[in-house]
Tab-separated table of C-alpha atoms and ligand atoms in Angstrom:
chain	number	residue	atom	x	y	z
Q	682	MET	CA	0.343	0.407	-0.007
Q	683	SER	CA	0.664	3.192	-0.879
Q	684	GLY	CA	-0.153	7.024	-0.951
Q	685	PRO	CA	-0.363	10.106	1.730
Q	686	VAL	CA	-1.482	7.520	4.918
Q	687	ASN	CA	1.501	5.342	4.752
Q	688	SER	CA	4.040	7.827	3.914
Q	689	VAL	CA	2.966	10.155	7.347
Q	690	SER	CA	3.289	7.259	9.239
Q	691	LYS	CA	6.095	7.056	8.186
Q	692	GLN	CA	7.692	9.912	8.757
Q	693	MET	CA	6.932	9.650	11.959
Q	694	ASN	CA	7.771	5.673	12.046
Q	695	VAL	CA	4.741	4.469	13.402
Q	696	ASP	CA	3.603	1.439	12.182
Q	697	THR	CA	0.572	1.147	11.001
Q	698	ASP	CA	-0.228	-1.950	10.191
Q	699	ILE	CA	1.208	-5.124	12.476
Q	700	ILE	CA	0.676	-8.674	12.489
Q	701	THR	CA	-0.825	-9.075	16.856
Q	702	LEU	CA	-0.899	-12.797	18.257
Q	703	THR	CA	-4.659	-12.778	17.463
Q	704	ARG	CA	-4.565	-11.764	13.655
Q	705	PHE	CA	-1.394	-14.103	12.633
Q	706	ILE	CA	-3.480	-16.821	14.388
Q	707	LEU	CA	-6.844	-16.125	12.785
Q	708	GLN	CA	-4.755	-15.963	9.108
Q	709	GLU	CA	-3.099	-19.051	9.316
Q	710	GLN	CA	-6.040	-21.124	10.085
Q	711	GLN	CA	-7.693	-19.195	7.004
Q	712	THR	CA	-4.666	-20.087	4.305
Q	713	VAL	CA	-3.089	-23.518	6.594
Q	714	ALA	CA	-6.543	-24.874	7.358
Q	715	PRO	CA	-9.440	-23.315	5.762
Q	716	THR	CA	-11.376	-26.410	6.729
Q	717	ALA	CA	-10.743	-25.768	10.066
Q	718	THR	CA	-13.075	-25.174	12.845
Q	719	GLY	CA	-11.192	-21.920	14.403
Q	720	GLU	CA	-11.511	-24.552	18.089
Q	721	LEU	CA	-7.576	-24.480	17.908
Q	722	SER	CA	-8.146	-20.479	17.583
Q	723	LEU	CA	-9.868	-19.563	19.986
Q	724	LEU	CA	-7.886	-22.389	22.385
Q	725	LEU	CA	-4.468	-20.086	21.370
Q	726	ASN	CA	-6.730	-17.949	22.371
Q	727	ALA	CA	-7.368	-18.821	25.704
Q	728	LEU	CA	-3.066	-19.129	26.193
Q	729	GLN	CA	-2.117	-15.593	25.227
Q	730	PHE	CA	-4.530	-14.198	28.334
Q	731	ALA	CA	-3.132	-16.767	30.515
Q	732	PHE	CA	0.321	-15.334	29.688
Q	733	LYS	CA	-1.293	-12.189	29.697
Q	734	PHE	CA	-1.852	-11.930	33.103
Q	735	ILE	CA	0.874	-14.324	34.664
Q	736	ALA	CA	2.977	-11.455	32.781
Q	737	HIS	CA	1.326	-8.314	34.530
Q	738	ASN	CA	1.377	-10.864	38.048
Q	739	ILE	CA	5.111	-11.296	37.547
Q	740	ARG	CA	5.563	-6.993	36.826
Q	741	ARG	CA	3.394	-6.543	39.351
Q	742	ALA	CA	5.030	-9.096	41.558
Q	743	GLU	CA	7.160	-7.259	43.873
Q	744	LEU	CA	4.513	-5.590	44.400
Q	745	VAL	CA	2.465	-7.030	45.652
Q	746	ASN	CA	4.653	-9.981	47.649
Q	747	LEU	CA	3.813	-12.823	45.633
Q	748	ILE	CA	7.501	-14.137	46.059
Q	749	GLY	CA	8.396	-16.173	48.630
Q	750	VAL	CA	7.228	-18.921	49.922
Q	751	SER	CA	3.464	-20.106	49.368
Q	752	GLY	CA	1.504	-20.098	52.794
Q	753	SER	CA	3.177	-16.810	54.291
Q	754	ALA	CA	1.360	-14.633	55.787
Q	755	ASN	CA	0.975	-11.225	54.723
Q	756	SER	CA	0.790	-8.065	57.062
Q	757	THR	CA	-3.259	-7.853	56.420
Q	758	GLY	CA	-3.573	-12.031	57.131
Q	759	ASP	CA	-4.308	-13.018	53.810
Q	760	VAL	CA	-2.335	-15.900	52.485
Q	761	GLN	CA	0.314	-15.351	50.116
Q	762	LYS	CA	0.814	-17.661	46.976
Q	763	LYS	CA	4.143	-18.087	45.775
Q	764	LEU	CA	4.170	-17.488	41.806
Q	765	ASP	CA	4.045	-21.622	41.180
Q	766	VAL	CA	0.666	-21.602	42.829
Q	767	ILE	CA	-0.227	-18.594	41.110
Q	768	GLY	CA	0.656	-19.056	37.794
Q	769	ASP	CA	-0.281	-23.293	38.683
Q	770	GLU	CA	-4.312	-21.234	38.625
Q	771	ILE	CA	-4.081	-18.845	36.606
Q	772	PHE	CA	-3.616	-21.991	33.670
Q	773	ILE	CA	-6.074	-24.293	35.078
Q	774	ASN	CA	-8.910	-20.843	35.038
Q	775	ALA	CA	-8.164	-19.857	32.211
Q	776	MET	CA	-8.193	-23.550	30.447
Q	777	ARG	CA	-10.569	-24.246	31.934
Q	778	SER	CA	-13.289	-20.682	30.975
Q	779	SER	CA	-11.871	-22.054	27.637
Q	780	ASN	CA	-14.198	-24.503	27.311
Q	781	ASN	CA	-12.310	-26.489	24.499
Q	782	VAL	CA	-9.753	-28.017	27.104
Q	783	LYS	CA	-10.442	-31.167	28.677
Q	784	VAL	CA	-7.828	-32.472	29.830
Q	785	LEU	CA	-4.831	-30.624	31.390
Q	786	VAL	CA	-1.109	-31.962	32.780
Q	787	SER	CA	0.587	-29.749	34.453
Q	788	GLU	CA	4.103	-29.654	36.752
Q	789	GLU	CA	2.297	-27.989	39.427
Q	790	GLN	CA	-0.930	-31.005	39.890
Q	791	GLU	CA	0.324	-34.995	40.222
Q	792	ASP	CA	-2.343	-36.160	38.577
Q	793	LEU	CA	-4.061	-34.578	35.478
Q	794	ILE	CA	-7.251	-32.800	35.492
Q	795	VAL	CA	-10.932	-33.327	33.430
Q	796	PHE	CA	-12.593	-31.149	33.278
Q	797	PRO	CA	-16.300	-31.198	32.089
Q	798	GLY	CA	-17.242	-28.988	29.964
Q	799	GLY	CA	-16.798	-30.513	26.816
Q	800	GLY	CA	-12.796	-29.296	24.456
Q	801	THR	CA	-11.524	-31.743	22.448
Q	802	TYR	CA	-7.844	-30.986	23.466
Q	803	ALA	CA	-5.717	-31.669	26.086
Q	804	VAL	CA	-2.516	-29.272	27.089
Q	805	CYS	CA	0.626	-29.494	29.064
Q	806	THR	CA	2.575	-27.549	31.042
Q	807	ASP	CA	4.921	-26.301	33.609
Q	808	PRO	CA	3.183	-22.387	34.185
Q	809	ILE	CA	6.187	-21.412	35.768
Q	810	ASP	CA	9.747	-22.108	34.299
Q	811	GLY	CA	12.273	-21.355	37.046
Q	812	SER	CA	10.632	-19.686	39.772
Q	813	SER	CA	13.524	-19.859	41.969
Q	814	ASN	CA	15.058	-17.261	39.874
Q	815	ILE	CA	12.179	-14.887	40.197
Q	816	ASP	CA	13.667	-13.703	43.635
Q	817	ALA	CA	17.142	-12.573	41.534
Q	818	GLY	CA	15.033	-11.074	38.689
Q	819	VAL	CA	15.947	-13.231	36.281
Q	820	SER	CA	13.360	-14.112	34.000
Q	821	VAL	CA	10.627	-17.793	33.550
Q	822	GLY	CA	8.567	-18.971	31.111
Q	823	THR	CA	5.353	-21.171	31.390
Q	824	ILE	CA	6.167	-23.822	28.563
Q	825	PHE	CA	3.085	-25.620	26.959
Q	826	GLY	CA	2.001	-28.253	24.425
Q	827	VAL	CA	-1.142	-28.884	23.105
Q	828	TYR	CA	-2.652	-32.316	21.634
Q	829	LYS	CA	-6.185	-33.101	20.460
Q	830	LEU	CA	-8.486	-35.282	22.255
Q	831	GLN	CA	-8.094	-38.989	20.055
Q	832	GLU	CA	-10.804	-39.714	18.682
Q	833	GLY	CA	-13.774	-40.816	20.236
Q	834	SER	CA	-12.003	-40.499	22.964
Q	835	THR	CA	-13.845	-38.824	26.320
Q	836	GLY	CA	-10.732	-37.260	27.837
Q	837	GLY	CA	-8.420	-39.579	30.049
Q	838	ILE	CA	-4.774	-40.024	30.412
Q	839	SER	CA	-4.577	-41.965	26.705
Q	840	ASP	CA	-4.652	-38.464	25.362
Q	841	VAL	CA	-1.553	-37.657	26.886
Q	842	LEU	CA	0.756	-40.107	27.512
Q	843	ARG	CA	1.176	-40.487	23.817
Q	844	PRO	CA	4.473	-39.401	21.447
Q	845	GLY	CA	5.227	-35.751	20.876
Q	846	LYS	CA	5.185	-35.394	17.543
Q	847	GLU	CA	0.871	-36.250	17.705
Q	848	MET	CA	0.898	-32.133	19.163
Q	849	VAL	CA	-0.843	-29.131	16.958
Q	850	ALA	CA	0.658	-26.760	18.811
Q	851	ALA	CA	3.719	-26.289	21.798
Q	852	GLY	CA	5.467	-23.339	22.617
Q	853	TYR	CA	6.450	-20.847	25.425
Q	854	THR	CA	6.186	-17.372	27.001
Q	855	MET	CA	9.459	-16.128	28.030
Q	856	TYR	CA	8.598	-12.815	31.236
Q	857	GLY	CA	11.490	-10.354	30.867
Q	858	ALA	CA	11.660	-7.160	30.344
Q	859	SER	CA	9.477	-7.783	27.923
Q	860	ALA	CA	7.412	-10.427	27.224
Q	861	HIS	CA	8.690	-13.558	24.385
Q	862	LEU	CA	6.415	-15.777	23.133
Q	863	ALA	CA	8.069	-18.715	20.723
Q	864	LEU	CA	4.364	-20.697	18.926
Q	865	THR	CA	3.865	-23.417	16.505
Q	866	THR	CA	1.263	-25.377	15.263
Q	867	GLY	CA	3.606	-27.361	12.922
Q	868	HIS	CA	4.138	-24.677	10.371
Q	869	GLY	CA	7.298	-23.004	11.478
Q	870	VAL	CA	8.288	-21.138	15.041
Q	871	ASN	CA	7.112	-17.626	15.171
Q	872	LEU	CA	7.848	-15.395	17.626
Q	873	PHE	CA	5.815	-12.455	19.284
Q	874	THR	CA	6.396	-10.073	21.484
Q	875	LEU	CA	4.073	-8.615	24.306
Q	876	ASP	CA	3.084	-4.718	23.624
Q	877	THR	CA	2.048	-3.759	27.165
Q	878	GLN	CA	0.702	-1.014	26.719
Q	879	LEU	CA	-1.323	-2.445	23.837
Q	880	GLY	CA	-2.332	-5.122	25.359
Q	881	GLU	CA	-1.085	-7.319	22.562
Q	882	PHE	CA	1.549	-9.946	21.501
Q	883	ILE	CA	2.755	-8.543	18.606
Q	884	LEU	CA	4.713	-10.163	15.478
Q	885	THR	CA	8.316	-9.410	15.394
Q	886	HIS	CA	10.486	-12.362	14.311
Q	887	PRO	CA	8.313	-14.834	11.713
Q	888	ASN	CA	9.927	-18.345	11.194
Q	889	LEU	CA	12.364	-18.300	12.951
Q	890	LYS	CA	15.138	-20.734	11.278
Q	891	LEU	CA	18.378	-20.925	14.106
Q	892	PRO	CA	21.250	-21.299	12.033
Q	893	ASP	CA	23.324	-24.472	11.575
Q	894	THR	CA	26.293	-24.673	13.517
Q	895	LYS	CA	27.479	-21.720	16.221
Q	896	ASN	CA	30.211	-22.692	18.888
Q	897	ILE	CA	28.222	-22.219	21.640
Q	898	TYR	CA	26.652	-24.660	24.376
Q	899	SER	CA	24.556	-24.434	27.293
Q	900	LEU	CA	24.630	-26.835	29.996
Q	901	ASN	CA	25.023	-27.549	34.025
Q	902	GLU	CA	28.649	-28.810	33.721
Q	903	GLY	CA	28.557	-28.358	37.857
Q	904	TYR	CA	26.894	-32.092	37.462
Q	905	SER	CA	29.955	-33.300	34.532
Q	906	ASN	CA	30.764	-35.892	36.754
Q	907	LYS	CA	27.242	-37.595	36.033
Q	908	PHE	CA	27.519	-37.498	32.513
Q	909	PRO	CA	27.954	-40.730	30.661
Q	910	GLU	CA	31.882	-40.333	29.748
Q	911	TYR	CA	31.615	-39.707	26.037
Q	912	VAL	CA	29.968	-36.587	27.150
Q	913	GLN	CA	32.721	-35.958	29.467
Q	914	ASP	CA	34.462	-36.507	26.314
Q	915	TYR	CA	32.734	-34.297	23.733
Q	916	LEU	CA	33.091	-31.542	26.301
Q	917	LYS	CA	36.297	-31.732	26.319
Q	918	ASP	CA	36.222	-31.716	22.529
Q	919	ILE	CA	34.577	-28.602	21.926
Q	920	LYS	CA	36.172	-26.672	24.641
Q	921	LYS	CA	39.596	-26.975	22.597
Q	922	GLU	CA	37.700	-25.414	19.751
Q	923	GLY	CA	37.134	-22.613	22.144
Q	924	TYR	CA	33.379	-22.372	22.596
Q	925	SER	CA	31.556	-20.410	24.534
Q	926	LEU	CA	30.100	-21.437	27.498
Q	927	ARG	CA	25.775	-19.530	28.140
Q	928	TYR	CA	24.184	-21.359	31.008
Q	929	ILE	CA	20.986	-19.507	32.585
Q	930	GLY	CA	19.643	-22.081	34.145
Q	931	LEU	CA	15.758	-21.648	32.957
Q	932	MET	CA	15.115	-23.930	29.919
Q	933	VAL	CA	12.459	-21.150	28.342
Q	934	ALA	CA	16.122	-18.537	28.519
Q	935	ASP	CA	18.912	-20.859	27.565
Q	936	VAL	CA	15.921	-22.337	24.283
Q	937	HIS	CA	14.819	-18.963	24.162
Q	938	ARG	CA	18.559	-17.474	23.078
Q	939	THR	CA	19.688	-21.288	21.378
Q	940	LEU	CA	16.521	-20.629	19.477
Q	941	LEU	CA	18.033	-16.885	18.495
Q	942	TYR	CA	22.177	-17.444	17.922
Q	943	GLY	CA	22.265	-21.040	17.478
Q	944	GLY	CA	24.334	-23.487	19.901
Q	945	ILE	CA	23.155	-26.597	20.938
Q	946	PHE	CA	21.713	-26.730	24.751
Q	947	ALA	CA	21.952	-29.985	26.705
Q	948	TYR	CA	20.442	-31.797	29.887
Q	949	PRO	CA	22.384	-34.595	30.311
Q	950	THR	CA	20.834	-36.176	33.494
Q	951	LEU	CA	17.013	-37.064	33.793
Q	952	LYS	CA	15.413	-33.280	35.197
Q	953	LEU	CA	13.456	-31.559	32.200
Q	954	ARG	CA	10.151	-33.280	32.239
Q	955	VAL	CA	9.205	-34.999	28.849
Q	956	LEU	CA	5.414	-33.994	28.437
Q	957	TYR	CA	6.138	-30.146	29.469
Q	958	GLU	CA	9.582	-29.588	29.036
Q	959	CYS	CA	11.131	-31.578	26.319
Q	960	PHE	CA	7.963	-32.237	24.069
Q	961	PRO	CA	7.098	-28.457	23.316
Q	962	MET	CA	11.014	-27.031	23.332
Q	963	ALA	CA	11.627	-30.840	20.588
Q	964	LEU	CA	8.775	-28.726	18.614
Q	965	LEU	CA	9.974	-26.007	18.161
Q	966	MET	CA	13.348	-26.643	17.863
Q	967	GLU	CA	12.641	-29.191	14.501
Q	968	GLN	CA	10.033	-26.720	12.878
Q	969	ALA	CA	13.229	-24.098	13.304
Q	970	GLY	CA	15.491	-26.143	11.451
Q	971	GLY	CA	17.187	-28.017	13.646
Q	972	SER	CA	17.012	-30.726	16.220
Q	973	ALA	CA	16.668	-32.475	19.547
Q	974	VAL	CA	17.016	-35.785	20.573
Q	975	THR	CA	18.357	-38.173	24.072
Q	976	ILE	CA	21.593	-38.389	25.564
Q	977	LYS	CA	21.766	-41.410	23.230
Q	978	GLY	CA	20.814	-40.142	19.987
Q	979	GLU	CA	16.998	-40.834	19.570
Q	980	ARG	CA	14.464	-38.735	18.699
Q	981	ILE	CA	13.108	-36.266	21.705
Q	982	LEU	CA	9.510	-36.121	19.398
Q	983	ASP	CA	9.332	-40.024	19.220
Q	984	ILE	CA	9.013	-40.529	22.619
Q	985	LEU	CA	6.641	-42.365	24.161
Q	986	PRO	CA	6.012	-41.579	27.342
Q	987	LYS	CA	5.040	-44.025	30.159
Q	988	GLY	CA	3.297	-41.334	32.834
Q	989	ILE	CA	2.811	-37.719	33.160
Q	990	HIS	CA	5.734	-36.492	34.769
Q	991	ASP	CA	8.631	-38.739	33.303
Q	992	LYS	CA	11.752	-37.310	32.786
Q	993	SER	CA	14.291	-37.564	29.609
Q	994	SER	CA	17.673	-36.273	29.007
Q	995	ILE	CA	17.716	-34.185	26.044
Q	996	VAL	CA	19.690	-32.730	23.469
Q	997	LEU	CA	19.037	-29.676	21.609
Q	998	GLY	CA	19.966	-26.768	19.714
Q	999	SER	CA	21.445	-26.382	15.593
Q	1000	LYS	CA	21.372	-29.048	13.787
Q	1001	GLY	CA	25.082	-29.213	12.804
Q	1002	GLU	CA	25.708	-29.369	16.720
Q	1003	VAL	CA	23.858	-31.888	18.153
Q	1004	GLU	CA	25.271	-34.217	14.755
Q	1005	LYS	CA	28.747	-32.869	16.267
Q	1006	SER	CA	28.080	-34.010	19.902
Q	1007	LEU	CA	26.121	-37.350	18.757
Q	1008	LYS	CA	30.095	-38.817	16.619
Q	1009	HIS	CA	30.730	-39.453	20.654
Q	1010	VAL	CA	28.381	-41.957	21.154
Q	1011	PRO	CA	29.349	-45.283	21.793
Q	1012	LYS	CA	28.348	-48.060	18.874
R	525	AHG	P1	11.455	-25.736	37.621
R	525	AHG	O1	11.677	-24.516	37.883
R	525	AHG	O2	10.091	-26.347	36.369
R	525	AHG	O3	11.464	-26.944	38.522
R	525	AHG	O4	12.224	-25.883	35.761
R	525	AHG	C1	13.676	-25.264	36.136
R	525	AHG	C2	14.619	-26.428	35.504
R	525	AHG	C3	14.828	-25.790	34.228
R	525	AHG	O5	14.156	-24.556	33.180
R	525	AHG	C4	16.363	-25.374	33.972
R	525	AHG	O6	16.853	-25.698	32.704
R	525	AHG	C5	17.025	-26.785	35.376
R	525	AHG	O7	15.996	-26.544	35.969
R	525	AHG	C6	18.316	-26.020	35.370
R	525	AHG	O8	19.092	-27.276	36.703
R	525	AHG	P2	19.763	-27.214	37.319
R	525	AHG	O9	19.418	-26.372	38.448
R	525	AHG	O10	20.166	-27.981	37.366
R	525	AHG	O11	21.141	-27.229	35.963
R	526	MN	MN1	10.384	-26.285	34.292
R	527	MN	MN1	7.850	-25.061	36.820
């Protein structure tokens, strides 16, 4: 489009045609899934509300004393809730009230939740990833993965004990100076930034692809004597090559950097959870042209989980870097 409006907006340095998450979701539905029912769009809308609400609470966390231990009381006697609890409650309420989520798995809930309504999706979430960071002013995040319910299912554990490659959407939101949302619905990865004034996520990095190689490694090397010898050998090799170490200790932030700059992120021992940490990040990586495997080289998205809180080792990032690390795995 050209003309006077465009030239004025250019002079004023105002983009008058921004792509909000809502606009993006509707456009994607029309272009890549024109026969879709629109249910996934409604679900993504409920998710973005949860992210905005959590972001809002994190911004005011200090003011309202959300930081600290769950169960402690403030001066007026109100029970204070730790951010993990608030994030979990916000997420559960947003998914229940959307009326299109039937099953919810949350890191904070021992059992899965089956909502009474008639939803057709199952959502797995780590509502607050890295809550221990918040006291130090470091970012935290929310990770999520979405499955369509199995054919004929009325909502149960079998809807989520499935390989990650069957997810229909996944992503994370990182709450920092501003909130960033990385989203995939299986058609690449798009990164949005929350404009707090507008209250909208704006598309800032369309169709994000990470570089094939980059000399950055990210893992908790303090635990290296617990790693198999071949992982330790790999680390010795890349250090000889002068790789840089970058480790925030927050999966969302370490993956976010890896998506933007490339490199390799790993958690070689069993800590990270399959359904709501490994799977969503693995789908994002693959959709951005990278890869995600276990330390033995098995594709993360092929794992068949046996329990909702199962754990896995994980190595993800630039394709070339992941391949290079796998050369050390004994045949
Ligand atoms: P959570 O706060 O949901 O329990 O997750 C924290 C995770 C993850 O974000 C990060 O990658 C990892 O813990 C860091 O673990 P270490 O402190 O063992 O390195
Ligand atoms: Mn986590
Ligand atoms: Mn968590």
